[in-house]
PDB file of C-alpha atoms in Angstrom:
ATOM      1  CA  MET A  27     -79.767 -15.533 -22.312  1.00 52.00           C
ATOM      2  CA  PRO A  28     -76.679 -13.470 -23.190  1.00 54.00           C
ATOM      3  CA  PRO A  29     -74.016 -15.122 -25.048  1.00 55.00           C
ATOM      4  CA  THR A  30     -71.121 -16.408 -23.038  1.00 54.00           C
ATOM      5  CA  PRO A  31     -67.992 -14.239 -23.670  1.00 52.00           C
ATOM      6  CA  SER A  32     -65.227 -16.177 -25.274  1.00 52.00           C
ATOM      7  CA  PRO A  33     -62.076 -16.721 -23.186  1.00 51.00           C
ATOM      8  CA  GLU A  34     -59.197 -14.416 -23.726  1.00 51.00           C
ATOM      9  CA  PRO A  35     -56.192 -16.207 -25.411  1.00 51.00           C
ATOM     10  CA  ASN A  36     -53.718 -17.514 -22.980  1.00 52.00           C
ATOM     11  CA  THR A  37     -50.561 -15.481 -23.953  1.00 50.00           C
ATOM     12  CA  ASP A  38     -48.572 -17.647 -21.582  1.00 51.00           C
ATOM     13  CA  ASP A  39     -49.101 -20.703 -23.709  1.00 51.00           C
ATOM     14  CA  PRO A  40     -46.337 -20.635 -26.380  1.00 50.00           C
ATOM     15  CA  SER A  41     -48.444 -22.970 -28.632  1.00 50.00           C
ATOM     16  CA  LYS A  42     -51.009 -20.232 -28.997  1.00 49.00           C
ATOM     17  CA  LEU A  43     -48.716 -17.460 -29.874  1.00 49.00           C
ATOM     18  CA  GLU A  44     -47.618 -16.127 -33.230  1.00 53.00           C
ATOM     19  CA  SER A  45     -43.975 -16.708 -34.180  1.00 54.00           C
ATOM     20  CA  GLY A  46     -43.378 -12.826 -34.025  1.00 55.00           C
ATOM     21  CA  GLU A  47     -44.965 -12.560 -30.427  1.00 59.00           C
ATOM     22  CA  ILE A  48     -42.774 -15.454 -29.292  1.00 53.00           C
ATOM     23  CA  GLN A  49     -39.617 -13.860 -30.612  1.00 56.00           C
ATOM     24  CA  GLU A  50     -40.645 -10.569 -29.032  1.00 61.00           C
ATOM     25  CA  LYS A  51     -41.103 -12.264 -25.684  1.00 55.00           C
ATOM     26  CA  ILE A  52     -37.773 -14.159 -25.901  1.00 54.00           C
ATOM     27  CA  GLU A  53     -36.050 -10.725 -26.588  1.00 58.00           C
ATOM     28  CA  VAL A  54     -37.641  -9.066 -23.661  1.00 55.00           C
ATOM     29  CA  GLY A  55     -36.880 -12.020 -21.304  1.00 55.00           C
ATOM     30  CA  SER A  56     -33.284 -11.948 -22.402  1.00 53.00           C
ATOM     31  CA  LYS A  57     -32.892  -8.221 -21.781  1.00 54.00           C
ATOM     32  CA  GLN A  58     -34.459  -8.678 -18.336  1.00 53.00           C
ATOM     33  CA  CYS A  59     -31.887 -11.410 -17.587  1.00 49.00           C
ATOM     34  CA  ASP A  60     -29.005  -9.045 -18.633  1.00 50.00           C
ATOM     35  CA  ASP A  61     -30.193  -6.215 -16.657  1.00 50.00           C
ATOM     36  CA  PHE A  62     -30.803  -8.434 -13.530  1.00 46.00           C
ATOM     37  CA  ASP A  63     -28.372  -7.862 -10.845  1.00 46.00           C
ATOM     38  CA  THR A  64     -27.535 -10.926  -8.828  1.00 46.00           C
ATOM     39  CA  ASN A  65     -26.561  -8.745  -5.718  1.00 45.00           C
ATOM     40  CA  ALA A  66     -29.785  -6.728  -5.873  1.00 43.00           C
ATOM     41  CA  ALA A  67     -31.183  -8.639  -3.025  1.00 43.00           C
ATOM     42  CA  ASP A  68     -28.163  -8.429  -1.082  1.00 48.00           C
ATOM     43  CA  THR A  69     -27.774  -4.506  -1.535  1.00 46.00           C
ATOM     44  CA  SER A  70     -31.406  -3.851  -0.813  1.00 46.00           C
ATOM     45  CA  ALA A  71     -31.366  -5.945   2.328  1.00 53.00           C
ATOM     46  CA  VAL A  72     -30.932  -4.003   5.458  1.00 62.00           C
ATOM     47  CA  ASP A  73     -27.856  -4.993   7.491  1.00 69.00           C
ATOM     48  CA  ALA A  74     -29.083  -5.808  10.868  1.00 78.00           C
ATOM     49  CA  SER A  75     -25.678  -6.215  12.407  1.00 82.00           C
ATOM     50  CA  PRO A  76     -24.677  -4.208  15.512  1.00 85.00           C
ATOM     51  CA  TRP A  77     -22.814  -0.939  14.858  1.00 86.00           C
ATOM     52  CA  TYR A  78     -19.616  -2.385  16.348  1.00 83.00           C
ATOM     53  CA  ILE A  79     -19.659  -5.216  13.968  1.00 87.00           C
ATOM     54  CA  LYS A  80     -20.132  -2.851  11.098  1.00 85.00           C
ATOM     55  CA  THR A  81     -17.264  -0.843  12.495  1.00 90.00           C
ATOM     56  CA  LEU A  82     -14.957  -3.844  12.700  1.00 90.00           C
ATOM     57  CA  ARG A  83     -15.698  -4.794   9.017  1.00 88.00           C
ATOM     58  CA  LEU A  84     -14.861  -1.394   8.035  1.00 87.00           C
ATOM     59  CA  VAL A  85     -11.584  -1.318   9.889  1.00 84.00           C
ATOM     60  CA  LYS A  86     -10.813  -4.686   8.491  1.00 83.00           C
ATOM     61  CA  TYR A  87     -11.363  -3.699   5.028  1.00 84.00           C
ATOM     62  CA  TYR A  88      -9.097  -0.660   5.139  1.00 80.00           C
ATOM     63  CA  ALA A  89      -6.506  -2.458   7.117  1.00 78.00           C
ATOM     64  CA  LEU A  90      -6.176  -5.365   4.822  1.00 80.00           C
ATOM     65  CA  ARG A  91      -6.816  -3.610   1.631  1.00 80.00           C
ATOM     66  CA  GLY A  92      -3.111  -3.046   0.960  1.00 80.00           C
ATOM     67  CA  MET A  93      -2.538  -6.743   0.957  1.00 81.00           C
ATOM     68  CA  LYS A  94      -4.856  -7.393  -2.146  1.00 81.00           C
ATOM     69  CA  GLN A  95      -2.960  -4.944  -4.229  1.00 81.00           C
ATOM     70  CA  ASP A  96      -0.747  -5.965  -7.143  1.00 77.00           C
ATOM     71  CA  VAL A  97       2.656  -4.379  -6.587  1.00 78.00           C
ATOM     72  CA  ARG A  98       4.742  -6.246  -9.148  1.00 74.00           C
ATOM     73  CA  ASN A  99       4.003  -3.855 -12.097  1.00 70.00           C
ATOM     74  CA  LEU A 100       4.565  -6.794 -14.487  1.00 69.00           C
ATOM     75  CA  GLY A 101       1.685  -5.917 -16.816  1.00 71.00           C
ATOM     76  CA  ASN A 102       2.566  -2.245 -17.110  1.00 75.00           C
ATOM     77  CA  ASP A 103       3.166  -1.417 -20.799  1.00 78.00           C
ATOM     78  CA  LYS A 104       5.427   1.608 -19.977  1.00 77.00           C
ATOM     79  CA  LEU A 105       7.841  -0.623 -18.170  1.00 85.00           C
ATOM     80  CA  THR A 106       7.977  -3.427 -20.639  1.00 86.00           C
ATOM     81  CA  GLU A 107      10.870  -1.757 -22.624  1.00 87.00           C
ATOM     82  CA  ILE A 108      12.797  -1.210 -19.323  1.00 89.00           C
ATOM     83  CA  HIS A 109      12.237  -4.755 -18.194  1.00 87.00           C
ATOM     84  CA  ASN A 110      13.304  -6.238 -21.549  1.00 89.00           C
ATOM     85  CA  ALA A 111      16.631  -4.305 -21.370  1.00 89.00           C
ATOM     86  CA  ALA A 112      17.617  -6.202 -18.200  1.00 90.00           C
ATOM     87  CA  LYS A 113      19.605  -9.320 -18.174  1.00 89.00           C
ATOM     88  CA  LYS A 114      17.742 -12.583 -17.411  1.00 89.00           C
ATOM     89  CA  PHE A 115      19.347 -15.191 -15.341  1.00 90.00           C
ATOM     90  CA  ASP A 116      18.754 -18.910 -14.873  1.00 90.00           C
ATOM     91  CA  ASP A 117      15.417 -19.680 -13.190  1.00 89.00           C
ATOM     92  CA  ASP A 118      16.916 -22.270 -10.820  1.00 91.00           C
ATOM     93  CA  THR A 119      19.504 -19.597  -9.484  1.00 90.00           C
ATOM     94  CA  GLU A 120      16.683 -17.111  -9.130  1.00 92.00           C
ATOM     95  CA  TYR A 121      14.749 -19.701  -7.104  1.00 93.00           C
ATOM     96  CA  LEU A 122      17.639 -20.366  -4.843  1.00 92.00           C
ATOM     97  CA  PHE A 123      17.872 -16.681  -4.047  1.00 94.00           C
ATOM     98  CA  SER A 124      14.256 -16.429  -3.339  1.00 92.00           C
ATOM     99  CA  PHE A 125      14.902 -18.130  -0.033  1.00 92.00           C
ATOM    100  CA  LEU A 126      17.878 -15.935   0.822  1.00 94.00           C
ATOM    101  CA  GLN A 127      15.843 -12.840   0.033  1.00 93.00           C
ATOM    102  CA  VAL A 128      13.472 -13.550   2.807  1.00 94.00           C
ATOM    103  CA  ILE A 129      16.493 -13.376   5.083  1.00 95.00           C
ATOM    104  CA  THR A 130      17.605 -10.048   3.795  1.00 95.00           C
ATOM    105  CA  ALA A 131      13.966  -8.708   3.936  1.00 93.00           C
ATOM    106  CA  CYS A 132      13.957  -9.510   7.553  1.00 94.00           C
ATOM    107  CA  LEU A 133      17.365  -7.924   7.995  1.00 95.00           C
ATOM    108  CA  ALA A 134      16.154  -4.727   6.150  1.00 93.00           C
ATOM    109  CA  SER A 135      13.124  -4.639   8.607  1.00 91.00           C
ATOM    110  CA  PHE A 136      15.489  -4.923  11.409  1.00 94.00           C
ATOM    111  CA  ALA A 137      17.569  -2.026  10.067  1.00 93.00           C
ATOM    112  CA  HIS A 138      14.357   0.118   9.440  1.00 91.00           C
ATOM    113  CA  GLY A 139      13.413  -0.391  13.048  1.00 89.00           C
ATOM    114  CA  SER A 140      16.794   0.505  14.320  1.00 89.00           C
ATOM    115  CA  ASN A 141      16.817   3.923  12.647  1.00 90.00           C
ATOM    116  CA  ASP A 142      13.580   5.101  11.051  1.00 87.00           C
ATOM    117  CA  VAL A 143      11.473   4.048  13.771  1.00 86.00           C
ATOM    118  CA  SER A 144      13.733   5.417  16.223  1.00 85.00           C
ATOM    119  CA  ASN A 145      13.647   8.805  14.478  1.00 85.00           C
ATOM    120  CA  ALA A 146       9.982   8.929  15.580  1.00 84.00           C
ATOM    121  CA  ALA A 147      10.310   7.292  18.853  1.00 88.00           C
ATOM    122  CA  GLY A 148      12.867   9.701  20.022  1.00 85.00           C
ATOM    123  CA  PRO A 149      10.911  12.989  19.970  1.00 85.00           C
ATOM    124  CA  ILE A 150       7.889  11.310  21.465  1.00 89.00           C
ATOM    125  CA  SER A 151       9.934   9.893  24.264  1.00 88.00           C
ATOM    126  CA  ALA A 152      11.449  13.347  24.930  1.00 86.00           C
ATOM    127  CA  ILE A 153       8.242  15.068  25.095  1.00 86.00           C
ATOM    128  CA  TYR A 154       6.774  12.464  27.226  1.00 88.00           C
ATOM    129  CA  ASP A 155       9.626  12.907  29.676  1.00 87.00           C
ATOM    130  CA  THR A 156       9.381  16.675  29.735  1.00 86.00           C
ATOM    131  CA  TRP A 157       5.651  16.421  30.418  1.00 87.00           C
ATOM    132  CA  LYS A 158       6.188  13.900  33.183  1.00 86.00           C
ATOM    133  CA  THR A 159       9.193  15.435  35.074  1.00 84.00           C
ATOM    134  CA  GLY A 160       8.637  19.121  34.257  1.00 82.00           C
ATOM    135  CA  ARG A 161      12.133  19.613  33.062  1.00 83.00           C
ATOM    136  CA  VAL A 162      14.157  19.198  29.805  1.00 81.00           C
ATOM    137  CA  ASP A 163      16.725  16.248  29.959  1.00 77.00           C
ATOM    138  CA  ILE A 164      19.906  17.383  28.069  1.00 76.00           C
ATOM    139  CA  SER A 165      21.749  14.300  29.205  1.00 75.00           C
ATOM    140  CA  GLY A 166      19.966  11.829  26.973  1.00 70.00           C
ATOM    141  CA  GLU A 167      20.187   9.065  29.643  1.00 74.00           C
ATOM    142  CA  ASN A 168      16.634   8.676  30.315  1.00 76.00           C
ATOM    143  CA  PRO A 169      15.331   5.221  28.943  1.00 81.00           C
ATOM    144  CA  VAL A 170      12.659   5.218  26.281  1.00 85.00           C
ATOM    145  CA  PRO A 171       9.272   3.988  27.650  1.00 87.00           C
ATOM    146  CA  LYS A 172       8.314   0.634  26.422  1.00 89.00           C
ATOM    147  CA  TRP A 173       4.866   1.758  25.315  1.00 90.00           C
ATOM    148  CA  VAL A 174       6.506   4.293  23.064  1.00 91.00           C
ATOM    149  CA  LEU A 175       8.435   1.556  21.259  1.00 89.00           C
ATOM    150  CA  ALA A 176       5.331  -0.498  20.958  1.00 90.00           C
ATOM    151  CA  MET A 177       3.339   2.363  19.551  1.00 91.00           C
ATOM    152  CA  ALA A 178       6.041   3.076  16.999  1.00 89.00           C
ATOM    153  CA  GLY A 179       6.299  -0.536  15.905  1.00 88.00           C
ATOM    154  CA  GLY A 180       2.483  -0.761  15.559  1.00 89.00           C
ATOM    155  CA  ALA A 181       2.235   2.302  13.757  1.00 89.00           C
ATOM    156  CA  ILE A 182       4.750   1.298  11.152  1.00 88.00           C
ATOM    157  CA  VAL A 183       2.993  -1.968  10.679  1.00 86.00           C
ATOM    158  CA  LEU A 184      -0.269  -0.295  10.222  1.00 86.00           C
ATOM    159  CA  GLY A 185       1.182   2.216   7.649  1.00 87.00           C
ATOM    160  CA  LEU A 186       2.655  -0.830   5.776  1.00 86.00           C
ATOM    161  CA  LEU A 187      -0.842  -2.614   5.639  1.00 84.00           C
ATOM    162  CA  THR A 188      -2.759   0.428   4.520  1.00 85.00           C
ATOM    163  CA  LEU A 189      -0.708   2.671   2.366  1.00 86.00           C
ATOM    164  CA  GLY A 190       2.649   0.729   1.973  1.00 86.00           C
ATOM    165  CA  TYR A 191       1.496  -0.917  -1.457  1.00 87.00           C
ATOM    166  CA  HIS A 192       2.037   2.482  -3.219  1.00 86.00           C
ATOM    167  CA  VAL A 193       5.690   2.650  -2.321  1.00 87.00           C
ATOM    168  CA  MET A 194       6.280  -1.087  -3.000  1.00 86.00           C
ATOM    169  CA  ARG A 195       4.680  -0.556  -6.401  1.00 83.00           C
ATOM    170  CA  ARG A 196       6.974   2.410  -7.162  1.00 83.00           C
ATOM    171  CA  VAL A 197      10.237   0.594  -5.975  1.00 84.00           C
ATOM    172  CA  GLY A 198       9.426  -3.004  -6.935  1.00 81.00           C
ATOM    173  CA  ASN A 199      10.017  -3.220 -10.737  1.00 79.00           C
ATOM    174  CA  GLY A 200       9.080   0.465 -11.124  1.00 88.00           C
ATOM    175  CA  ILE A 201      12.755   1.537 -11.174  1.00 91.00           C
ATOM    176  CA  THR A 202      14.259  -1.630 -12.905  1.00 90.00           C
ATOM    177  CA  TYR A 203      13.594  -5.188 -13.372  1.00 90.00           C
ATOM    178  CA  LEU A 204      13.980  -7.018 -10.016  1.00 89.00           C
ATOM    179  CA  THR A 205      14.436 -10.522  -9.433  1.00 91.00           C
ATOM    180  CA  PRO A 206      15.255 -12.533  -6.151  1.00 93.00           C
ATOM    181  CA  SER A 207      19.156 -12.147  -6.924  1.00 94.00           C
ATOM    182  CA  ARG A 208      18.823  -8.446  -7.512  1.00 94.00           C
ATOM    183  CA  GLY A 209      16.483  -7.993  -4.623  1.00 93.00           C
ATOM    184  CA  PHE A 210      18.913  -9.933  -2.309  1.00 95.00           C
ATOM    185  CA  SER A 211      21.749  -7.691  -3.260  1.00 95.00           C
ATOM    186  CA  ALA A 212      19.828  -4.505  -2.840  1.00 95.00           C
ATOM    187  CA  GLU A 213      18.233  -5.281   0.478  1.00 94.00           C
ATOM    188  CA  LEU A 214      21.563  -6.600   1.851  1.00 96.00           C
ATOM    189  CA  GLY A 215      23.514  -3.463   0.820  1.00 95.00           C
ATOM    190  CA  ALA A 216      20.784  -1.150   2.108  1.00 95.00           C
ATOM    191  CA  SER A 217      20.546  -2.962   5.456  1.00 95.00           C
ATOM    192  CA  LEU A 218      24.323  -2.966   6.011  1.00 96.00           C
ATOM    193  CA  THR A 219      24.386   0.749   5.313  1.00 96.00           C
ATOM    194  CA  VAL A 220      21.563   1.540   7.657  1.00 95.00           C
ATOM    195  CA  LEU A 221      22.935  -0.611  10.507  1.00 95.00           C
ATOM    196  CA  THR A 222      26.152   1.016  10.287  1.00 96.00           C
ATOM    197  CA  ALA A 223      24.530   4.483  10.492  1.00 94.00           C
ATOM    198  CA  SER A 224      22.524   3.265  13.343  1.00 93.00           C
ATOM    199  CA  GLN A 225      25.627   2.091  15.192  1.00 93.00           C
ATOM    200  CA  LEU A 226      27.202   5.622  14.643  1.00 93.00           C
ATOM    201  CA  GLY A 227      24.017   7.259  15.852  1.00 89.00           C
ATOM    202  CA  LEU A 228      23.317   8.848  12.405  1.00 91.00           C
ATOM    203  CA  PRO A 229      19.605   9.350  11.257  1.00 90.00           C
ATOM    204  CA  VAL A 230      19.266   8.136   7.722  1.00 90.00           C
ATOM    205  CA  SER A 231      16.314   6.982   5.552  1.00 89.00           C
ATOM    206  CA  THR A 232      15.983   3.213   4.810  1.00 91.00           C
ATOM    207  CA  THR A 233      13.966   4.115   1.719  1.00 89.00           C
ATOM    208  CA  LEU A 234      16.512   6.309   0.437  1.00 90.00           C
ATOM    209  CA  CYS A 235      19.267   3.571   0.851  1.00 93.00           C
ATOM    210  CA  LEU A 236      16.957   1.098  -0.819  1.00 93.00           C
ATOM    211  CA  VAL A 237      16.272   3.096  -3.787  1.00 93.00           C
ATOM    212  CA  GLY A 238      19.912   3.887  -4.263  1.00 93.00           C
ATOM    213  CA  SER A 239      20.742   0.098  -4.015  1.00 95.00           C
ATOM    214  CA  VAL A 240      17.970  -0.644  -6.573  1.00 94.00           C
ATOM    215  CA  VAL A 241      19.313   1.999  -8.940  1.00 94.00           C
ATOM    216  CA  PHE A 242      22.925   0.620  -8.720  1.00 95.00           C
ATOM    217  CA  VAL A 243      21.743  -2.915  -9.189  1.00 94.00           C
ATOM    218  CA  GLY A 244      19.986  -1.838 -12.312  1.00 93.00           C
ATOM    219  CA  LEU A 245      23.185  -0.350 -13.491  1.00 94.00           C
ATOM    220  CA  CYS A 246      24.871  -3.624 -13.325  1.00 93.00           C
ATOM    221  CA  ASN A 247      22.827  -4.668 -16.360  1.00 91.00           C
ATOM    222  CA  GLY A 248      25.335  -2.655 -18.336  1.00 90.00           C
ATOM    223  CA  ASN A 249      22.435  -0.746 -19.992  1.00 90.00           C
ATOM    224  CA  LEU A 250      21.248   2.673 -19.090  1.00 92.00           C
ATOM    225  CA  ARG A 251      17.793   1.690 -20.591  1.00 91.00           C
ATOM    226  CA  ALA A 252      17.205  -0.818 -17.978  1.00 91.00           C
ATOM    227  CA  ILE A 253      16.475   1.936 -15.371  1.00 93.00           C
ATOM    228  CA  ASN A 254      13.282   4.009 -15.245  1.00 92.00           C
ATOM    229  CA  TRP A 255      15.149   7.372 -14.897  1.00 93.00           C
ATOM    230  CA  ARG A 256      11.760   9.254 -14.606  1.00 92.00           C
ATOM    231  CA  THR A 257      10.821   7.365 -11.527  1.00 91.00           C
ATOM    232  CA  VAL A 258      14.432   7.983 -10.019  1.00 93.00           C
ATOM    233  CA  GLY A 259      14.113  11.651 -10.650  1.00 93.00           C
ATOM    234  CA  LEU A 260      10.634  11.595  -8.950  1.00 91.00           C
ATOM    235  CA  CYS A 261      12.104  10.058  -5.991  1.00 91.00           C
ATOM    236  CA  PHE A 262      15.080  12.402  -5.617  1.00 91.00           C
ATOM    237  CA  GLY A 263      12.740  15.355  -6.220  1.00 92.00           C
ATOM    238  CA  SER A 264      10.389  14.061  -3.596  1.00 91.00           C
ATOM    239  CA  TRP A 265      13.254  14.098  -0.974  1.00 88.00           C
ATOM    240  CA  MET A 266      14.291  17.575  -1.771  1.00 91.00           C
ATOM    241  CA  ILE A 267      10.706  18.937  -1.648  1.00 94.00           C
ATOM    242  CA  THR A 268       9.394  17.097   1.496  1.00 92.00           C
ATOM    243  CA  LEU A 269      12.332  18.521   3.587  1.00 90.00           C
ATOM    244  CA  PRO A 270      11.238  22.233   3.441  1.00 93.00           C
ATOM    245  CA  ILE A 271       7.525  21.212   3.464  1.00 95.00           C
ATOM    246  CA  ALA A 272       7.946  19.183   6.582  1.00 93.00           C
ATOM    247  CA  GLY A 273       9.968  21.928   8.171  1.00 93.00           C
ATOM    248  CA  LEU A 274       7.457  24.605   7.215  1.00 95.00           C
ATOM    249  CA  ILE A 275       4.399  22.749   8.625  1.00 95.00           C
ATOM    250  CA  SER A 276       6.442  21.928  11.889  1.00 93.00           C
ATOM    251  CA  GLY A 277       7.529  25.545  12.244  1.00 94.00           C
ATOM    252  CA  LEU A 278       3.979  26.765  11.803  1.00 94.00           C
ATOM    253  CA  LEU A 279       2.413  24.365  14.352  1.00 92.00           C
ATOM    254  CA  PHE A 280       5.130  25.222  16.791  1.00 90.00           C
ATOM    255  CA  ALA A 281       4.500  29.033  16.275  1.00 92.00           C
ATOM    256  CA  PHE A 282       0.942  28.606  16.729  1.00 90.00           C
ATOM    257  CA  ALA A 283       1.247  26.621  19.988  1.00 86.00           C
ATOM    258  CA  SER A 284       4.028  28.828  21.407  1.00 84.00           C
ATOM    259  CA  ASN A 285       2.153  32.037  20.773  1.00 85.00           C
ATOM    260  CA  ALA A 286      -1.063  30.943  22.019  1.00 82.00           C
ATOM    261  CA  PRO A 287      -2.529  32.684  25.077  1.00 80.00           C
ATOM    262  CA  ASN A 288      -1.372  31.137  28.206  1.00 73.00           C
ATOM    263  CA  LYS A 289      -2.952  33.410  30.751  1.00 67.00           C
ATOM    264  CA  ILE A 290      -6.773  33.845  31.817  1.00 63.00           C
ATOM    265  CA  VAL A 291      -7.543  37.477  32.545  1.00 58.00           C
TER     266      VAL A 291
END
């Protein structure tokens, strides 16, 4: 009768392992735990949602992404010296102005709609009227369609949600140290300027007015080091560059359309 083979040692029983083998298994298990991705099951799983649900999620992500961005620039080491050069006021006073700044922010939005949005809605309305009537209205008495105003308002809100945080990060604490009292003064000054220009029928830029207001509020600190002059220079440079660039692109598009073949041989 052949001898019965001895059972293999149970390596899963810690009592029957050598101390070196136990230490080796502990290290391997720890490495596996470190490498384990808790979201692996989620990423490998197939999303069975309908295509329109996936599209809505994607639109929601990009539409609300700007609301999750930090625009305060408080942790920026490059701006620490500029912020430290600004005067600091009493916290209770700043807290009081935080309520007033909400009002001036609404006023700035109203001024922005009265001028900047009108700059975009005007040409669209003129193009639509020409296409509808077949003639060019030189009197300027035709009313602007309501859907044009709604489209312009919706577009400006969409731009604010998606890409507006870049400009907010640049202007908010990127030029000088802003507090509710300083923001109140800058917004009120810029809003009154834009509203006056709108009443006179002059197209101006609300952003330009706000940047100028922020710069002069920063000058009230009595210290030139309290202003980020590099950012101010970039702002003024961008205004000078975008004017010819926009004109060149518009001219090329018009030349392409006006010189396109309009007859079928």
